[in-house]
Coordinates of C-alpha atoms in Angstrom, one line a residue:
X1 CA 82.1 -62.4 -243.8
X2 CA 78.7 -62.9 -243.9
X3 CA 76.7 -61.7 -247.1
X4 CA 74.1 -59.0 -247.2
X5 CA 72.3 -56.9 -250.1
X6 CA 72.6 -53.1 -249.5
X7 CA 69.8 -50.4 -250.4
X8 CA 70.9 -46.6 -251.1
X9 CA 67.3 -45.3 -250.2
X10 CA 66.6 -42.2 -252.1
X11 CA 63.7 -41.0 -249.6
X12 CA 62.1 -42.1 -246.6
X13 CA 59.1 -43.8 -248.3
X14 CA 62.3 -46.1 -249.9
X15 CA 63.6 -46.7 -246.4
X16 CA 60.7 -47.4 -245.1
X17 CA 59.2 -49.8 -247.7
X18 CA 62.5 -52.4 -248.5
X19 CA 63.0 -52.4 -244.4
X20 CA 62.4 -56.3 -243.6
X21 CA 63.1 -57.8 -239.8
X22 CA 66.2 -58.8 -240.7
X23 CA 67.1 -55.0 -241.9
X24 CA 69.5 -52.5 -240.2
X25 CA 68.9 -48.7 -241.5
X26 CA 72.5 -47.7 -242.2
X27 CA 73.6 -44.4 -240.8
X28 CA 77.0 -43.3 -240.5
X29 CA 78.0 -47.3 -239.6
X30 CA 80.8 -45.8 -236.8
X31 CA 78.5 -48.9 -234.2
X32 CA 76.7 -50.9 -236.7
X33 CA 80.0 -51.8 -238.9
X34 CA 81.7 -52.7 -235.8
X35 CA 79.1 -55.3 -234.6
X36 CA 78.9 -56.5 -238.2
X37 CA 82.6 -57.0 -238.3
X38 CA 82.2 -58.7 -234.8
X39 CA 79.8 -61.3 -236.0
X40 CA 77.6 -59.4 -233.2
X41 CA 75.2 -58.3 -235.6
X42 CA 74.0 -60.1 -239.0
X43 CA 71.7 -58.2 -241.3
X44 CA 70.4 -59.6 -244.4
X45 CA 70.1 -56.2 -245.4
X46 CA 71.5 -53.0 -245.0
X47 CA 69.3 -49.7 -246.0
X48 CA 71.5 -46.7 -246.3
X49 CA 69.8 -43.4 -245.2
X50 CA 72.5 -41.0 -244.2
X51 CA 71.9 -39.2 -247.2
X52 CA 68.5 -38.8 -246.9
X53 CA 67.4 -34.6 -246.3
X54 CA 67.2 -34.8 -242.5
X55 CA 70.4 -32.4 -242.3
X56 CA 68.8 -29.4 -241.1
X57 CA 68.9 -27.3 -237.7
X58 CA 66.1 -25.1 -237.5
X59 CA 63.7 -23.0 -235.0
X60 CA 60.4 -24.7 -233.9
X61 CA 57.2 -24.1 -232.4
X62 CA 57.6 -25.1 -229.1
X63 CA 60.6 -22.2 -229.0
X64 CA 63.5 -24.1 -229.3
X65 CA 65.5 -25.8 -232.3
X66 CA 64.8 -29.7 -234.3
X67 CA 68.0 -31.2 -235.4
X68 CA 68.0 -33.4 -238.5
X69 CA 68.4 -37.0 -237.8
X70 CA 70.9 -37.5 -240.5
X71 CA 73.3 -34.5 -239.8
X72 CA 76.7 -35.6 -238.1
X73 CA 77.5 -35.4 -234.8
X74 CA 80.0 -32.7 -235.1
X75 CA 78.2 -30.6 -237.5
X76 CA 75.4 -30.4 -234.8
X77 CA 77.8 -29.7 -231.8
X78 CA 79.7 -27.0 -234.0
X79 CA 76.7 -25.3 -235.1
X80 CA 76.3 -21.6 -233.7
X81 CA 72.3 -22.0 -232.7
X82 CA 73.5 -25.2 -230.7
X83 CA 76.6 -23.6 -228.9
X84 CA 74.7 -20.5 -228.0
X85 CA 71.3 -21.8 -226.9
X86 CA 72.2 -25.4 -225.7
X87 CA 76.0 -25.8 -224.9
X88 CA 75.3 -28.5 -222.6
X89 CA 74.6 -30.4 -225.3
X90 CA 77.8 -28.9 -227.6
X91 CA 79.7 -29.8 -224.7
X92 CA 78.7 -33.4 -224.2
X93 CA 79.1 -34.1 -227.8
X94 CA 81.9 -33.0 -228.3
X95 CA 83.6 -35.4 -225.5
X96 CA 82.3 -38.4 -227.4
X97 CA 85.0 -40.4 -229.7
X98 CA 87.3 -39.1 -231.9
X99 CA 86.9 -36.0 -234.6
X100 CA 86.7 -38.2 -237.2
X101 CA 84.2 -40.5 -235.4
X102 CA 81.9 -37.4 -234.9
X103 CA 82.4 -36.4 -238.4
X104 CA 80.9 -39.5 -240.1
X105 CA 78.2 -40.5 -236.7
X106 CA 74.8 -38.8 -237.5
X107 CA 72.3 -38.0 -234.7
X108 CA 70.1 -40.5 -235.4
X109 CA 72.6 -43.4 -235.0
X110 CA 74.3 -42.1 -231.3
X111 CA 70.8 -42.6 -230.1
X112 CA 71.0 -46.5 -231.4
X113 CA 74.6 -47.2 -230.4
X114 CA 74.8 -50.2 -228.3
X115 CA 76.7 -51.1 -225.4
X116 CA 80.0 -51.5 -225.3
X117 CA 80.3 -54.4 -223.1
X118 CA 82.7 -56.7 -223.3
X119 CA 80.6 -60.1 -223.1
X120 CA 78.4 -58.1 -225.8
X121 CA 81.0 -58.0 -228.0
X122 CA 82.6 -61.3 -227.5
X123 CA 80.8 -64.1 -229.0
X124 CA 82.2 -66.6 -226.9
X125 CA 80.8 -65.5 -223.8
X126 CA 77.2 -65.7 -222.6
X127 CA 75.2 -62.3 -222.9
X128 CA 71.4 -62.2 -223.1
X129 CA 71.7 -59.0 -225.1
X130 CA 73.3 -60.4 -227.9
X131 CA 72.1 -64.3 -227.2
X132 CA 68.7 -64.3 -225.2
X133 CA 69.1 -67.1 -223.1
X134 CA 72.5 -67.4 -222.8
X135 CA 73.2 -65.8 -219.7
X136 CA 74.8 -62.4 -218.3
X137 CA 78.5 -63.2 -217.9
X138 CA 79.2 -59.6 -216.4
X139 CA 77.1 -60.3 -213.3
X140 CA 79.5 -62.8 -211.9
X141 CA 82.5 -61.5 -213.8
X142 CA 84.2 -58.6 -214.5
X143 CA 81.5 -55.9 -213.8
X144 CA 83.6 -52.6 -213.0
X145 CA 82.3 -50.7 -215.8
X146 CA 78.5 -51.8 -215.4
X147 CA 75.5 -50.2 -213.9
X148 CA 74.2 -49.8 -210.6
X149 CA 71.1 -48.5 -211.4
X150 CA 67.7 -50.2 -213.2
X151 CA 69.3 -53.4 -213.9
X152 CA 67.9 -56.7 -214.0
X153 CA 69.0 -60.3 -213.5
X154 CA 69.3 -60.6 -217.3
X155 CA 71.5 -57.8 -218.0
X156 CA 73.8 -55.3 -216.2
X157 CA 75.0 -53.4 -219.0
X158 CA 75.0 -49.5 -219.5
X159 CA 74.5 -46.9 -222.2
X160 CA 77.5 -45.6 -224.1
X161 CA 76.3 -42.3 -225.0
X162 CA 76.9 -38.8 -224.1
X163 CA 74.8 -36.7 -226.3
X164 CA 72.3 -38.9 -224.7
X165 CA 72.7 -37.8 -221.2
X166 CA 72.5 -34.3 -222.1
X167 CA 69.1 -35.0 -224.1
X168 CA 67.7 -36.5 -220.8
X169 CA 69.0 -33.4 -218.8
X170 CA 67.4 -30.9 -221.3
X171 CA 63.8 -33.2 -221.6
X172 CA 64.7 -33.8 -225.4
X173 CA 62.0 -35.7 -227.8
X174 CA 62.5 -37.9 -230.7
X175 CA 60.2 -38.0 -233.9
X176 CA 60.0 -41.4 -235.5
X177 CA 58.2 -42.3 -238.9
X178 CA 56.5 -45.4 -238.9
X179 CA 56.4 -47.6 -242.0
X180 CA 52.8 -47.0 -242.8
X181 CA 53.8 -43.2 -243.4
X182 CA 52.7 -42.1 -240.6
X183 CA 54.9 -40.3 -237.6
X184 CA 55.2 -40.1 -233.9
X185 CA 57.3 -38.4 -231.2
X186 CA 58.7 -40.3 -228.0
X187 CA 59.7 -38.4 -224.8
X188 CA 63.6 -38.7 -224.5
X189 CA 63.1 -40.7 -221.3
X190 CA 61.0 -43.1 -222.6
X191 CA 62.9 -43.5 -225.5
X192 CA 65.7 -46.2 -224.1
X193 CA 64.4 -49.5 -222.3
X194 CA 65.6 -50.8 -219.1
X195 CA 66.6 -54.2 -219.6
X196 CA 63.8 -56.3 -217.5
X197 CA 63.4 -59.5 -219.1
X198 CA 64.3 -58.3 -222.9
X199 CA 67.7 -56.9 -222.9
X200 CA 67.9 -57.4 -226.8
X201 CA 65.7 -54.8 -227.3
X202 CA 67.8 -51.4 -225.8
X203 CA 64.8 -48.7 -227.2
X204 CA 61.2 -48.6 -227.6
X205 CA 61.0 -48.4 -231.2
X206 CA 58.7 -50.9 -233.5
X207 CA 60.3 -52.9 -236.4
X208 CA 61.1 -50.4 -239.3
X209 CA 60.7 -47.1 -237.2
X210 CA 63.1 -44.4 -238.4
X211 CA 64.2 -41.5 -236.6
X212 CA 64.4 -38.3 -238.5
X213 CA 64.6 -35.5 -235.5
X214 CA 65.1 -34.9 -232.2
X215 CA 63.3 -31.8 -231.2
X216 CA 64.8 -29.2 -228.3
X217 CA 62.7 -27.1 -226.0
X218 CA 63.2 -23.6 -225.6
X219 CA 66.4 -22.9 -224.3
X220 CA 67.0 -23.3 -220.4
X221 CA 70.7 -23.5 -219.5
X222 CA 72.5 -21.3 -221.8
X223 CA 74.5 -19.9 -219.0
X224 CA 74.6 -22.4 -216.1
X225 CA 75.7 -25.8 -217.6
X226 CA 78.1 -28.6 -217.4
X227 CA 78.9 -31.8 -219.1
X228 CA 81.6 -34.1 -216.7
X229 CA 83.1 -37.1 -218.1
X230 CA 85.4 -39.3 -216.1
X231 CA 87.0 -41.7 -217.9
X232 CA 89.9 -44.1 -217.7
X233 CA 92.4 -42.4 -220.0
X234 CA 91.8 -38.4 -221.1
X235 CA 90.7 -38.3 -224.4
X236 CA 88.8 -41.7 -226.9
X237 CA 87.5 -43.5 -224.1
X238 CA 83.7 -44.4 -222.6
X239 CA 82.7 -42.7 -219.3
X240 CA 82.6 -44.6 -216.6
X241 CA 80.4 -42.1 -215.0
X242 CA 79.4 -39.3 -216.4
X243 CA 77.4 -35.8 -215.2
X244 CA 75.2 -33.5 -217.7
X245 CA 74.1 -30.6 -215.2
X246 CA 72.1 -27.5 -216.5
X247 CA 70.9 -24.8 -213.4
X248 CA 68.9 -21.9 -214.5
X249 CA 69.0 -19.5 -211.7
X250 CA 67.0 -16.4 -211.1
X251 CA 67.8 -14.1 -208.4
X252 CA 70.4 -16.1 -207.0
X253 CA 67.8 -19.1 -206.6
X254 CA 67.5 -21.9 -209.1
X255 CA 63.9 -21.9 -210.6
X256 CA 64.9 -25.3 -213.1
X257 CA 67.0 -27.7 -213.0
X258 CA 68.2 -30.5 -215.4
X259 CA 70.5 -33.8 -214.5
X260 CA 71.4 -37.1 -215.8
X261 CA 73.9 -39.6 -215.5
X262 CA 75.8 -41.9 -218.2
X263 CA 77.7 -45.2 -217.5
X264 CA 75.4 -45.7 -214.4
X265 CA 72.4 -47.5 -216.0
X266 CA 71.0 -49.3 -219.2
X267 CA 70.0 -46.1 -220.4
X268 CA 70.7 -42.3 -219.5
X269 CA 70.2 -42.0 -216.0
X270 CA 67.8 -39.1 -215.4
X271 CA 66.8 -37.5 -211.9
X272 CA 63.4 -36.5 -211.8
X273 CA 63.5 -36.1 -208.5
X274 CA 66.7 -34.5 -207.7
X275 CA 65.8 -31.6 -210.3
X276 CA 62.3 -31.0 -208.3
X277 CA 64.6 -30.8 -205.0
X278 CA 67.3 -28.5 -206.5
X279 CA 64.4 -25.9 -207.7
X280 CA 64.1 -23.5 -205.4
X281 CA 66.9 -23.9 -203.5
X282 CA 69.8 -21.6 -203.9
X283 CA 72.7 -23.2 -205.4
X284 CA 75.5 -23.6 -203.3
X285 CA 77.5 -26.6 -201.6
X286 CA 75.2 -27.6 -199.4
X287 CA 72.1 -28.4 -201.5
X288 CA 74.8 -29.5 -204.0
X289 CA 75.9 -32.2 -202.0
X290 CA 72.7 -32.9 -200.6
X291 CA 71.0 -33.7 -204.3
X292 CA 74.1 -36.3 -205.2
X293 CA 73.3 -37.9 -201.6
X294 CA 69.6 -38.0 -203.1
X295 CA 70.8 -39.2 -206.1
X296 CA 72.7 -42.3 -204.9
X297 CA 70.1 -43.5 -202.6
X298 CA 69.2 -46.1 -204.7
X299 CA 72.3 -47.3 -206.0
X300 CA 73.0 -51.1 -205.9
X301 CA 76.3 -51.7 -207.1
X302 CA 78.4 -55.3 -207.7
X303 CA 81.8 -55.9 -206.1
X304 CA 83.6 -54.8 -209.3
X305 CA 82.1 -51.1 -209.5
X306 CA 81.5 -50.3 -205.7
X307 CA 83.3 -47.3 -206.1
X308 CA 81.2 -46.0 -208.9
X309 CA 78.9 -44.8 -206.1
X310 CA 81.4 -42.1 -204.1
X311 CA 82.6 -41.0 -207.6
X312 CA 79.3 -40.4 -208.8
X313 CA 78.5 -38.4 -205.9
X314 CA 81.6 -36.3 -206.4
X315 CA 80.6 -35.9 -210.0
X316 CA 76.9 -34.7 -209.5
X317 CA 78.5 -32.2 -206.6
X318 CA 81.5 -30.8 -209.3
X319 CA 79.1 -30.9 -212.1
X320 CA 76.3 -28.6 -210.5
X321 CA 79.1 -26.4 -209.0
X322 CA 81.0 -25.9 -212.4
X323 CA 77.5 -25.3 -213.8
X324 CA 76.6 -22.5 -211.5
X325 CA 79.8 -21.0 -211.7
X326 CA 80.2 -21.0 -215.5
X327 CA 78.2 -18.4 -217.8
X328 CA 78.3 -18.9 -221.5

């Protein structure tokens, strides 16, 4: 056990002035409490800000909805503006963890969960995540749940999230305030970091930076969406791939598409260039399959997770056909 003081901010200006280098904000704790316990994390400080009044869902000007940064996971996935207008994103959440898990995880935190590596979370092995330097001990090890995209030699670890692959399919944005009072708002896909030569640092937030919303565009795939998740057991596990796939389709031709991976990358795996393909096309088998060809182009797998590569093509394919057939 190692010691720690602990802050119950009562408003962001709080937060934002007691946050040190060596502070963690303290959301729901269902990652952070775990890494503690681990030895994986040490904060000299912990600043709780789950109760602070970021626990709203409402309209904004761009069309769309903001959700509060504080409010739990399931209260966002449950809530009727979110299943009607973006149940992509219901869907994925609601895959993630356990009911209890999703009760007490706020939106801000699933952004900031870490991986779930197993040379992360084992202190006696080498990982340049937790221990720049050290070494990756996945990429000659056991690498079967790994990436096999936008890895580098420092670090072959993925993203554990799956409200975070829908957020890259639907072109999500995330407002941070800085700790001079000021505030800024991140594209979702420039949000998470690809490892390069800092795999310690998995987002593109400055010291102190706290999120407070993630804001939604207007509504897109309301009727044609799908969130797959293949996992290792059926319920309380990680994906080892996973498929957020929204179509919106016009006259039997698909005039916007949105698609991202999980488990395939150091963050979620978004196709740019697939969705450009797949708009304009009509939506049947044949594109289908085309696009997750597209898609896995550029994979480089390890000897472990090989077969991550015909499975992910499988997914995309089901995915975009359970999307097109499914209306809300």
């Amino acid at each position: 056990m190692r010691p720690f003081s602990y802050t119950n901010a009562k408003n962001k200006e709080q937060a934002l002035q007691n946050f040190t280098k060596t502070s963690h904000y303290l959301g729901g704790g269902t990652n952070l409490v775990d890494l503690m316990k681990e030895d994986v994390e040490r904060p000299d400080q912990l600043i709780e800000v789950a109760s602070l009044d970021y626990k709203q869902i409402s309209k904004n000007n761009e069309g769309g909805y903001t959700l509060g940064g504080m409010l739990s996971n399931s209260e966002t996935a449950n809530h009727p503006d979110i299943r009607q207008n973006y149940p992509l994103l219901s869907m994925a959440m609601l895959s993630a963890a356990t009911a209890q898990i999703r009760n007490m995880a706020t939106n801000a935190g699933n952004l900031l969960q870490r991986t779930r590596c197993p040379y992360f979370f084992e202190t006696s092995m080498p990982c340049n995540k937790r221990e720049p330097g050290s070494g990756c001990g996945a990429k000659d090890g056991m690498n079967a749940l790994h990436a096999i995209f936008g890895y580098s030699e420092k670090c072959i670890a993925t993203h554990p999230s799956d409200m975070c692959v829908a957020l890259a399919a639907m072109d999500a944005k995330v407002e941070v305030q800085k700790t001079d009072g000021s505030s800024r708002t991140i594209d979702f896909t420039d949000f998470h970091r690809l490892p390069g030569n800092q795999p310690e640092k998995d987002n593109t937030l400055e010291p102190g930076e706290l999120i407070t919303a993630i804001h939604l565009d207007e509504p897109k795939f309301s009727d044609h969406y799908y969130y797959l998740k293949i996992r290792e057991r059926s319920s309380y596990a990680f994906a080892l791939v996973s498929v957020a796939a929204g179509l919106q389709i016009k006259s039997g031709v698909i005039t916007k598409a949105g698609l991202a991976m999980g488990g395939v990358a150091h963050k979620p795996w978004k196709f740019t260039d697939v969705e450009k393909y797949l708009e304009g096309k009509k939506p049947n088998k044949v594109n289908f399959k085309a696009a997750a060809e597209m898609a896995m182009q550029d994979a480089k797998p390890f000897e472990g997770n090989k077969y991550k590569v015909e499975m992910a093509k499988k997914a995309i394919i089901r995915a975009l056909t359970q999307a097109f057939e499914r209306e809300a």
